[in-house]
PDB file of C-alpha atoms in Angstrom:
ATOM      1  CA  UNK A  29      11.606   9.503 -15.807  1.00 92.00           C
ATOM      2  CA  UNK A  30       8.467   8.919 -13.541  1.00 96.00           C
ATOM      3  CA  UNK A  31       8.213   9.102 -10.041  1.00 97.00           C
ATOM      4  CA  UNK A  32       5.704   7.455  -8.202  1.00 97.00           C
ATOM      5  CA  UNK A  33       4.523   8.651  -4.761  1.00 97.00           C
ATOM      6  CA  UNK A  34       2.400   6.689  -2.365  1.00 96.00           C
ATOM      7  CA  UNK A  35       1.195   8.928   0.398  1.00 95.00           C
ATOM      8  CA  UNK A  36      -0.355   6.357   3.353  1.00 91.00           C
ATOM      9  CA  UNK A  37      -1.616   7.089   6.470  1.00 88.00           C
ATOM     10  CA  UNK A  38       1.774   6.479   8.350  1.00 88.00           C
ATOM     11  CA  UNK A  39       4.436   6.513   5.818  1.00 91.00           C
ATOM     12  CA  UNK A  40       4.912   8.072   2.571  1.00 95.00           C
ATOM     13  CA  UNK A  41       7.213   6.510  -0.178  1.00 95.00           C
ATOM     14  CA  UNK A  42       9.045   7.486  -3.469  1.00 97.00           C
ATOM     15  CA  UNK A  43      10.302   5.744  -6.559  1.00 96.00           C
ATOM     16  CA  UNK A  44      12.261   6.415  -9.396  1.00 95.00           C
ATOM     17  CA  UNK A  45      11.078   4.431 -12.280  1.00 95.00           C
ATOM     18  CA  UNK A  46      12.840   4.497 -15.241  1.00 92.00           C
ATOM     19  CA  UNK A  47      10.722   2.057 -17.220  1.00 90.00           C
ATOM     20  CA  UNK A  48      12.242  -1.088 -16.488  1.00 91.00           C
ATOM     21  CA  UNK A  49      12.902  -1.029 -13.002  1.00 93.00           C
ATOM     22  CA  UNK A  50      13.084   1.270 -10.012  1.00 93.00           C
ATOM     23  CA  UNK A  51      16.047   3.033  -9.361  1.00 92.00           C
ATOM     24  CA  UNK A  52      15.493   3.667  -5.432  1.00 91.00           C
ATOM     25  CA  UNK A  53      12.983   4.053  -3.424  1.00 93.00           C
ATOM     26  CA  UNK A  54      12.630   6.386  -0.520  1.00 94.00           C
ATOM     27  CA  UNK A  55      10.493   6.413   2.804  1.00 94.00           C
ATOM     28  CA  UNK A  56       9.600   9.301   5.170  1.00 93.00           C
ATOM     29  CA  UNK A  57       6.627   9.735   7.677  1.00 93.00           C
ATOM     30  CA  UNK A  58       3.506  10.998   6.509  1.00 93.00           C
ATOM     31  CA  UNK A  59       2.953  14.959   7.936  1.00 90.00           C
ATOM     32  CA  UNK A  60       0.162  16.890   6.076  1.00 87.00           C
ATOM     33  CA  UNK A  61       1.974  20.511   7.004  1.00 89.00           C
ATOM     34  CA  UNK A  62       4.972  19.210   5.202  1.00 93.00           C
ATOM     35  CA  UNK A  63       5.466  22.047   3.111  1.00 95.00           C
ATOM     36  CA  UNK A  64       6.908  21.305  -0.663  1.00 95.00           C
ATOM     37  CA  UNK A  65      10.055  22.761   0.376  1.00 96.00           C
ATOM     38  CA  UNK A  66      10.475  20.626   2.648  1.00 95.00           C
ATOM     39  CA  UNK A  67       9.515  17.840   0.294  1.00 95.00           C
ATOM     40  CA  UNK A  68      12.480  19.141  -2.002  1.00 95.00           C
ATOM     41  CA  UNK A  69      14.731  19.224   0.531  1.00 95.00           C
ATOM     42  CA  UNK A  70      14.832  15.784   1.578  1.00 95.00           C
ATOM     43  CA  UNK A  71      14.176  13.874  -1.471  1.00 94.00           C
ATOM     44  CA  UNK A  72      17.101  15.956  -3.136  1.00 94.00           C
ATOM     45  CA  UNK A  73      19.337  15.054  -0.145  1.00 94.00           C
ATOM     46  CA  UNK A  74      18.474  11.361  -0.345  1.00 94.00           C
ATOM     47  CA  UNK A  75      18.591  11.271  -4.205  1.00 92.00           C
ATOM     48  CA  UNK A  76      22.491  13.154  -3.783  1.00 90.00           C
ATOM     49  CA  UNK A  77      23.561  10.767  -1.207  1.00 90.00           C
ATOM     50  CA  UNK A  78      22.693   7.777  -3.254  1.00 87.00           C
ATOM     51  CA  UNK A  79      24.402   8.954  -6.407  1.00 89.00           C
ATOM     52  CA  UNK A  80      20.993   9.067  -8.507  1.00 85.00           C
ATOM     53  CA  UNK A  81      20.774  11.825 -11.491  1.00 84.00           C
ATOM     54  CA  UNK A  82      17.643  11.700 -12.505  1.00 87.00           C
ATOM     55  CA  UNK A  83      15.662  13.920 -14.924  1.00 91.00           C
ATOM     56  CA  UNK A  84      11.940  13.962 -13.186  1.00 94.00           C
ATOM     57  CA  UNK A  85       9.022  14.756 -16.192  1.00 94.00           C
ATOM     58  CA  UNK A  86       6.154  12.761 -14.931  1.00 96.00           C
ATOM     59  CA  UNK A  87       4.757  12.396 -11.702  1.00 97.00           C
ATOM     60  CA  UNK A  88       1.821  10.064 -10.137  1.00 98.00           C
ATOM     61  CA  UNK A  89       0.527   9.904  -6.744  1.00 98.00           C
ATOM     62  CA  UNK A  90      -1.567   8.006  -4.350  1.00 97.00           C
ATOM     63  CA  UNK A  91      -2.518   9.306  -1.753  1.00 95.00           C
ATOM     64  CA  UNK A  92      -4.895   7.885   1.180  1.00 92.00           C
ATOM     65  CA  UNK A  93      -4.831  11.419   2.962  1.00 92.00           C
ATOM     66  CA  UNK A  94      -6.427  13.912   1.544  1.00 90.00           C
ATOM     67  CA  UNK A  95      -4.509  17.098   2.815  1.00 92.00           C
ATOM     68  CA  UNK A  96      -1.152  15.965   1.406  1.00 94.00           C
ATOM     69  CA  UNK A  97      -2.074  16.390  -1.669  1.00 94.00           C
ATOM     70  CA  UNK A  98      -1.828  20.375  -2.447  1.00 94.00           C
ATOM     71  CA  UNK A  99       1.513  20.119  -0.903  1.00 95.00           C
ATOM     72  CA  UNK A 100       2.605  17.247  -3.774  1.00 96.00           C
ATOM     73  CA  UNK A 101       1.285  19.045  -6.308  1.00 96.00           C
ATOM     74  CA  UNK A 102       3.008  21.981  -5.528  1.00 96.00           C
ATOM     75  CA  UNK A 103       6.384  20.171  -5.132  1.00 96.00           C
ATOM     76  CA  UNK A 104       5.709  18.605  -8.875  1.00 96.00           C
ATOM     77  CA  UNK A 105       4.705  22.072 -10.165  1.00 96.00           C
ATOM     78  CA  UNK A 106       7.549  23.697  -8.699  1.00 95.00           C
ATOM     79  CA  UNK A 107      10.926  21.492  -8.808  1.00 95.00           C
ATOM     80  CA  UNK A 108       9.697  19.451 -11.736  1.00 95.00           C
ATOM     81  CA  UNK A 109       7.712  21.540 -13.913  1.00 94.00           C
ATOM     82  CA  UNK A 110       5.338  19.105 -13.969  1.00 94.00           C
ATOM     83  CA  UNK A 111       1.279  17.921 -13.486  1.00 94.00           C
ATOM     84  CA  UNK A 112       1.155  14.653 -11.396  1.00 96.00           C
ATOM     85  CA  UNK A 113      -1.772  12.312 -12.106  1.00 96.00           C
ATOM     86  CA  UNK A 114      -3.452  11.853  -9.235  1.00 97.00           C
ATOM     87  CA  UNK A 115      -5.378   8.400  -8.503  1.00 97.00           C
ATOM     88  CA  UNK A 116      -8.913   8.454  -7.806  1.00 93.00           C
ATOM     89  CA  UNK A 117      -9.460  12.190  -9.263  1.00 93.00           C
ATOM     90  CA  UNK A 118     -11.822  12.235 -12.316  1.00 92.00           C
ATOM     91  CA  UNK A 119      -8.657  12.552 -14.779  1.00 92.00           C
ATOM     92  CA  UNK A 120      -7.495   9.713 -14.166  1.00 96.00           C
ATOM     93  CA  UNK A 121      -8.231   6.962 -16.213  1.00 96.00           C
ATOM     94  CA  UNK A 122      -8.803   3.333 -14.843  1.00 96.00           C
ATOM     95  CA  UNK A 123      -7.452   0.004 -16.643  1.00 96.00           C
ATOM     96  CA  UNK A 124     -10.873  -1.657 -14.771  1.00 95.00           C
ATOM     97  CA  UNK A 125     -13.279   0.724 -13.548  1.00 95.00           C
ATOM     98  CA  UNK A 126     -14.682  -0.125 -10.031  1.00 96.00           C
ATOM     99  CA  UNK A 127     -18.003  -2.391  -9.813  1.00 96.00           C
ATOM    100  CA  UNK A 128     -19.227  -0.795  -6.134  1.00 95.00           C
ATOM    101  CA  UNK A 129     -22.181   0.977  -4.671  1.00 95.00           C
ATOM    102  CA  UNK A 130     -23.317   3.713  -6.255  1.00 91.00           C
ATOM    103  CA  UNK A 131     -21.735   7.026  -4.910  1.00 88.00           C
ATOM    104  CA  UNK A 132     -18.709   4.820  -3.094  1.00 91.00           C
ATOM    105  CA  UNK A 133     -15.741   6.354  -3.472  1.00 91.00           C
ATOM    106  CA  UNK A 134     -12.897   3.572  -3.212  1.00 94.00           C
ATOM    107  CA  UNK A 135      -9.369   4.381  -1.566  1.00 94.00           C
ATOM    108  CA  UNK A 136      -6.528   5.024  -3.890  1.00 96.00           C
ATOM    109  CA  UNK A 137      -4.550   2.153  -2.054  1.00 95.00           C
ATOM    110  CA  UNK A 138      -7.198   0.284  -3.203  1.00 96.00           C
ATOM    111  CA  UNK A 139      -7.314   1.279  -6.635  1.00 97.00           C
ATOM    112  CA  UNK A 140      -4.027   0.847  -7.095  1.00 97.00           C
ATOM    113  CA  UNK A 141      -3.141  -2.164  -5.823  1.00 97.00           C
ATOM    114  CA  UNK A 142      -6.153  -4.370  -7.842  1.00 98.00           C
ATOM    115  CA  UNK A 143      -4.079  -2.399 -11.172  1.00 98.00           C
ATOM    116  CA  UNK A 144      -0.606  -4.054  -9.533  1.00 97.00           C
ATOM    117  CA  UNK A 145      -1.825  -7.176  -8.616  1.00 98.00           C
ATOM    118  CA  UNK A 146      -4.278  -7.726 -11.497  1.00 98.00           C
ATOM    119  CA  UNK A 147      -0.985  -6.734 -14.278  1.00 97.00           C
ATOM    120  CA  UNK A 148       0.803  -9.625 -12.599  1.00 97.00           C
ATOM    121  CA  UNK A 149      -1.278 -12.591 -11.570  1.00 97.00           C
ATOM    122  CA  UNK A 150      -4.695 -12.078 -13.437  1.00 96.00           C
ATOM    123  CA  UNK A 151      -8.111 -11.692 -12.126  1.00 96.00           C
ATOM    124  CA  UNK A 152      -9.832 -13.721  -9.024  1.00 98.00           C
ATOM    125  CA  UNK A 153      -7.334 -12.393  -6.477  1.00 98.00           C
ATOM    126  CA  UNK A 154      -7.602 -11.606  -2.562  1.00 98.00           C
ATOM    127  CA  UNK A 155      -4.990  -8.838  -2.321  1.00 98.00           C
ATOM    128  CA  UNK A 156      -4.247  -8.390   1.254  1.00 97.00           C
ATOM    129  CA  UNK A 157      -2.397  -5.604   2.213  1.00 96.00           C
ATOM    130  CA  UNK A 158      -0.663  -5.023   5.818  1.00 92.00           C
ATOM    131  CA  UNK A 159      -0.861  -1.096   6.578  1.00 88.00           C
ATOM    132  CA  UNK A 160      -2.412   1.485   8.962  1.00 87.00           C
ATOM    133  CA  UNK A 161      -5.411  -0.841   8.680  1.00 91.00           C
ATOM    134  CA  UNK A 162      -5.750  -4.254   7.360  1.00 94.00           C
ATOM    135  CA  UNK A 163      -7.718  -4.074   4.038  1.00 96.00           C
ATOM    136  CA  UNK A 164      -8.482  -7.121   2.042  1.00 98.00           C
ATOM    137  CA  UNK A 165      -9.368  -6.251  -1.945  1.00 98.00           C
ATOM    138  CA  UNK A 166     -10.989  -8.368  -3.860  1.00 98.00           C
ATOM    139  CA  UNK A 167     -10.327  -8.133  -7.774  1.00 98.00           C
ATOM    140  CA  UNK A 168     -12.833  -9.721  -9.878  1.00 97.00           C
ATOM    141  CA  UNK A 169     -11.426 -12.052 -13.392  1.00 96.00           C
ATOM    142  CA  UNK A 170     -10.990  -9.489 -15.835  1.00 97.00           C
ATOM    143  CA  UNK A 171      -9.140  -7.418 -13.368  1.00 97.00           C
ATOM    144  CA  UNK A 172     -11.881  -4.950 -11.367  1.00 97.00           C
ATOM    145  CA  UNK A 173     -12.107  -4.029  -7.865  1.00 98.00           C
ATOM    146  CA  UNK A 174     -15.299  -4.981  -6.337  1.00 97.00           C
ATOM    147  CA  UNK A 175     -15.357  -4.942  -2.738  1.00 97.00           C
ATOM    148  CA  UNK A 176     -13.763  -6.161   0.429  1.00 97.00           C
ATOM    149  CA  UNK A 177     -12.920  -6.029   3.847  1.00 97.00           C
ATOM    150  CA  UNK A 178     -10.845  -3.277   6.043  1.00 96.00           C
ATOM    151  CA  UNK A 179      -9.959  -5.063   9.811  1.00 94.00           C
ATOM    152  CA  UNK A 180      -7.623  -2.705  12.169  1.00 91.00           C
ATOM    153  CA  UNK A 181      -4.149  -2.987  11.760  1.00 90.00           C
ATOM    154  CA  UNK A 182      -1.942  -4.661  13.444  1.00 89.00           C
ATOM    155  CA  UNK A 183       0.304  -2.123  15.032  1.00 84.00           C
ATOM    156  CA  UNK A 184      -2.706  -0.117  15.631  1.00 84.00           C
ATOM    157  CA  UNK A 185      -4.554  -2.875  17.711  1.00 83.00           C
ATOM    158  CA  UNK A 186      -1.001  -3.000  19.478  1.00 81.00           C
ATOM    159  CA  UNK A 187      -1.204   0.481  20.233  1.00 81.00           C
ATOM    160  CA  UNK A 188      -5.272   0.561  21.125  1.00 82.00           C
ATOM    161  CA  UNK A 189      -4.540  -2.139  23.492  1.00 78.00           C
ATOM    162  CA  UNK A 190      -1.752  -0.836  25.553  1.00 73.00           C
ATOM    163  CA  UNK A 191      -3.235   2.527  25.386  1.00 77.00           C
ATOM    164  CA  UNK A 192      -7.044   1.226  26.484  1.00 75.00           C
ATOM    165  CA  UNK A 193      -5.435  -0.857  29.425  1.00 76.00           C
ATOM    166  CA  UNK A 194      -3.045   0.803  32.152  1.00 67.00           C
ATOM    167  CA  UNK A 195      -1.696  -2.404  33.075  1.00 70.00           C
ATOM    168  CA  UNK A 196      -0.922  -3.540  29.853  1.00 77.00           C
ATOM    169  CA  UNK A 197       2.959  -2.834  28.356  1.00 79.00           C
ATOM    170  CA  UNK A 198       4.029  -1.542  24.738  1.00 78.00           C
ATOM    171  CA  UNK A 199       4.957  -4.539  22.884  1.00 81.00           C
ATOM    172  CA  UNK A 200       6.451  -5.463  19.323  1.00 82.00           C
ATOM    173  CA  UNK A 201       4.390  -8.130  17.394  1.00 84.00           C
ATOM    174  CA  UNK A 202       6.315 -11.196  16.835  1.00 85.00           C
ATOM    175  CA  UNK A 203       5.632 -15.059  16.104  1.00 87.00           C
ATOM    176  CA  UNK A 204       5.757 -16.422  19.447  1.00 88.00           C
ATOM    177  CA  UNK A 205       6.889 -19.220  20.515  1.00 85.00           C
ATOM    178  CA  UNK A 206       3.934 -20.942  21.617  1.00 90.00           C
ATOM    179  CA  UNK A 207       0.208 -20.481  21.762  1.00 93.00           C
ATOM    180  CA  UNK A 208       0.303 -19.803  25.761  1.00 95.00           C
ATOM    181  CA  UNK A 209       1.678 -17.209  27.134  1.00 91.00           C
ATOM    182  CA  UNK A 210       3.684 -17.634  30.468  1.00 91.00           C
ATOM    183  CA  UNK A 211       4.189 -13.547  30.970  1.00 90.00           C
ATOM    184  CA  UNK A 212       1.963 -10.846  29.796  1.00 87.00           C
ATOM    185  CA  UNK A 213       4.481  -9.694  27.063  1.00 87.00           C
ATOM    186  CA  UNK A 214       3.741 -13.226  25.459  1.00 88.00           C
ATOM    187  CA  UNK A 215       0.401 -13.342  26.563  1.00 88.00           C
ATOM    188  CA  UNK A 216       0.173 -10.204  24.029  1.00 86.00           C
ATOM    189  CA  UNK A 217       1.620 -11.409  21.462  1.00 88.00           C
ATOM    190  CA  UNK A 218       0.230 -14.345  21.037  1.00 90.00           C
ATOM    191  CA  UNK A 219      -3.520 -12.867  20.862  1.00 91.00           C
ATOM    192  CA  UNK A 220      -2.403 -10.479  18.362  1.00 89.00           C
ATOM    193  CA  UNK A 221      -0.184 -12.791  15.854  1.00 91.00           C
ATOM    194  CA  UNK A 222      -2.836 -15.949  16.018  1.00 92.00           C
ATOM    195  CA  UNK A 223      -5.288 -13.515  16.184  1.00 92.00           C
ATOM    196  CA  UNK A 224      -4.352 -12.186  12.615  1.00 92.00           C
ATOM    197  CA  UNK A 225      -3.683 -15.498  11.373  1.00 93.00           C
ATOM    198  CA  UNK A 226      -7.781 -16.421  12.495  1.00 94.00           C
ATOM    199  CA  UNK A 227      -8.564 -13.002  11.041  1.00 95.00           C
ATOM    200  CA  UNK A 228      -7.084 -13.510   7.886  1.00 95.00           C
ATOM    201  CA  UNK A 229      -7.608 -16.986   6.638  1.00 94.00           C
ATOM    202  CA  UNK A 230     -11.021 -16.649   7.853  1.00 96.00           C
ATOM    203  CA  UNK A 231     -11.906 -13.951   5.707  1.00 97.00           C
ATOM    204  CA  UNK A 232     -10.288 -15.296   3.193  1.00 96.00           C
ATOM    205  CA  UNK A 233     -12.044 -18.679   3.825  1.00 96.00           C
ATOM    206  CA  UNK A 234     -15.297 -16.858   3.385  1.00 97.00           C
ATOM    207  CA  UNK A 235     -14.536 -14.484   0.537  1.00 98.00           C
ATOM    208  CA  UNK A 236     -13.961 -17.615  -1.765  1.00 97.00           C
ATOM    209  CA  UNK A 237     -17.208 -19.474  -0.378  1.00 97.00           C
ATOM    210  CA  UNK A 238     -19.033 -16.188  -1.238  1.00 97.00           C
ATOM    211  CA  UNK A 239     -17.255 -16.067  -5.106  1.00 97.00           C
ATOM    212  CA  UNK A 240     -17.876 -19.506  -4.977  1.00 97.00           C
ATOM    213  CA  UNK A 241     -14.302 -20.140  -6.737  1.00 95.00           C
ATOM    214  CA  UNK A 242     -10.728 -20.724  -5.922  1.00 94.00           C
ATOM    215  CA  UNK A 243      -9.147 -17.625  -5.351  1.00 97.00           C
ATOM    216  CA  UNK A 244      -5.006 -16.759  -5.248  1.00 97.00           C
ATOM    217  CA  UNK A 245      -4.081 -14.758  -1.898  1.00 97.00           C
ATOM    218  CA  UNK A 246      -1.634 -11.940  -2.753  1.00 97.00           C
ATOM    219  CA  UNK A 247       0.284 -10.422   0.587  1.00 96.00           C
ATOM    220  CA  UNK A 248       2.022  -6.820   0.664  1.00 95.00           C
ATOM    221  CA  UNK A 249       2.732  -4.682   3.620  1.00 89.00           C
ATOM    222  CA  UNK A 250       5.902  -4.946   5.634  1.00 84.00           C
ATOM    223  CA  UNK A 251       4.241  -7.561   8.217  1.00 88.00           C
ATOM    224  CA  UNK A 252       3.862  -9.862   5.226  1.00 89.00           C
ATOM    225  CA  UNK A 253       6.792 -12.174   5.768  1.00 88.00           C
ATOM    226  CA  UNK A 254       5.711 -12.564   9.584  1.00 87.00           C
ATOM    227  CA  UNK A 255       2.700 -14.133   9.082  1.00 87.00           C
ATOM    228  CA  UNK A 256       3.552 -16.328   6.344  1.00 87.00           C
ATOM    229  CA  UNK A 257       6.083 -17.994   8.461  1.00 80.00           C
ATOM    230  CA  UNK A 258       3.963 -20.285  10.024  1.00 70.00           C
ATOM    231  CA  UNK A 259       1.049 -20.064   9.119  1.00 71.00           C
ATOM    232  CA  UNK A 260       1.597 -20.008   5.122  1.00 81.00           C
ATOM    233  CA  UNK A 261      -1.695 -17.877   4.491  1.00 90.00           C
ATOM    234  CA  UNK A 262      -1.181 -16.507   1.248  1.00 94.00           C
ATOM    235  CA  UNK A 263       0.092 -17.673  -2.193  1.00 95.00           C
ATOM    236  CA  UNK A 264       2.242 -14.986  -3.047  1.00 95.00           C
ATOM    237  CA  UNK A 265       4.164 -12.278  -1.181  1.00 94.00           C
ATOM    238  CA  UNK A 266       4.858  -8.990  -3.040  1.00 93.00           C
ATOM    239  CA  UNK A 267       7.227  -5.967  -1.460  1.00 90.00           C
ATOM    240  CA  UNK A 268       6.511  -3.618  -4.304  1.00 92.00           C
ATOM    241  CA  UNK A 269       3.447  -3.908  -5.222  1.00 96.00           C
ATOM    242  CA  UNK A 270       1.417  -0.101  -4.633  1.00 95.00           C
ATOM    243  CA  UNK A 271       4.616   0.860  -6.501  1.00 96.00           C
ATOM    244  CA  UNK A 272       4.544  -1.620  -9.751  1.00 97.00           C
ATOM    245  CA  UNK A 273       0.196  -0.600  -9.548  1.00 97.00           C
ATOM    246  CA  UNK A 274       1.425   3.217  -9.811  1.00 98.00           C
ATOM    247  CA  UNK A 275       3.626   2.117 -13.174  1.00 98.00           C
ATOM    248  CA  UNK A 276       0.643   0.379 -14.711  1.00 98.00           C
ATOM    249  CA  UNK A 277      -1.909   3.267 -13.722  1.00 98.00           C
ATOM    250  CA  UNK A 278       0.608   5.734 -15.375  1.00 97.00           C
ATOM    251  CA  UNK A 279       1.267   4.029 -18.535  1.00 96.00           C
ATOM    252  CA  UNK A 280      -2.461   3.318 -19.180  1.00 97.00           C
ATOM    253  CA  UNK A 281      -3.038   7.160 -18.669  1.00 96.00           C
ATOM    254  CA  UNK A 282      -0.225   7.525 -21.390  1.00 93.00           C
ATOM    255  CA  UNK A 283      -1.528   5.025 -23.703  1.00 93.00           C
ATOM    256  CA  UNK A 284      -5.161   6.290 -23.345  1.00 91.00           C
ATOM    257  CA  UNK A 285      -5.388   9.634 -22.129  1.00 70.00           C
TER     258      UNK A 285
END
């Protein structure tokens, strides 16, 4: 059974893959002193209160910060007997290798969702992906990363604005209900949602100009189903796809390494 762990810079998340499908999938906030104790502890609980028995022999992980990664490693050596693979380390193996700058080292996150995307919808995709930071990969025909864009994130622009500005309140983003905003709440809001929707199909817009072909737009990140509401900006929506990029990454380690 393989669990795949996707360490980001605000949340990290677990599944349970059993080769078909995932079994559950877990969430906790990313802490790099988290010990692999602790890591133990509260996957075990979860995994208990769900009613899961699972035998754990293979491990991969993803991870966008750095310093988590002893701690994994330990918690895989320890409770599972086991050596993770870790994306973006020299061991493991690529289905597409990067075409980049020399001496560029691309994100795991990145890495792993060209493998996901590209194993479901082909090449000549704009994957855009909703995290800590908005990052926009762009995954050539036969399937390799080769550039794109990383914009702040949405909650973090949230967060740099109210922090930046005294006057300024802590607000949720939301699709408002108009374009002008009668209150500074909705004043807010409304920069920051039709904001993103500029940012987005603009970039987009000019990422196919510079290919100079039609590209599909593939969404992920929890604020996903927001923006598409209204403003329809990308072709296909995916909820799991870092996890379903993991699977592939695994199984082409297993089938090539």
């Amino acid at each position: 059974m393989l669990l795949a762990i996707d360490c980001g810079n605000t949340n990290t998340v677990f599944s349970i893959w059993d080769g078909e499908q995932f079994l559950c999938t877990l969430r906790t906030s990313t802490h790099h002193a988290r010990t692999a104790d602790a890591y133990f502890t509260w996957y075990s609980t979860l995994v208990k209160h769900y009613g899961i028995e699972v035998d754990i022999d293979e491990v991969i992980i993803s991870s966008t910060v750095p310093r988590v990664v002893y701690n994994l490693r330990v918690f895989t050596d320890r409770f599972f007997g086991c050596r993770p693979i870790v994306v973006g380390k020299p061991d493991c193996l690529l289905p597409n290798e990067p075409r980049v700058d020399l001496g560029t080292q691309v994100g795991p996150d990145r890495l792993v969702n060209t493998a996901g995307a590209f194993d479901r919808h082909g090449g000549d995709l704009i994957v855009v992906d909703f995290g800590t930071a908005t990052t926009f990969d762009v995954v050539a025909k036969e399937g390799a990363y080769i550039g794109g864009v990383i914009a702040p994130g949405v909650n973090l622009s949230l967060e740099a604005l109210h922090m930046a500005a005294a006057a300024l309140p802590h607000v949720d983003i939301s699709n408002p209900q108009k374009v002008i905003g009668t209150n500074t709440v909705g004043c807010m809001q409304s920069g920051i949602f039709w904001g993103y929707v500029g940012l987005v199909r603009e970039i987009c817009t000019r990422v196919k100009a510079e290919r100079d072909r039609d590209m599909r737009v593939i969404a992920t990140g929890g604020l996903a189903p927001l923006f598409q509401q209204s403003a329809e900006l990308f072709d296909v929506m995916e909820d799991d796809l870092t996890m379903h990029g993991l699977t592939v990454i695994h199984q082409f380690n297993k089938d090539n390494g």
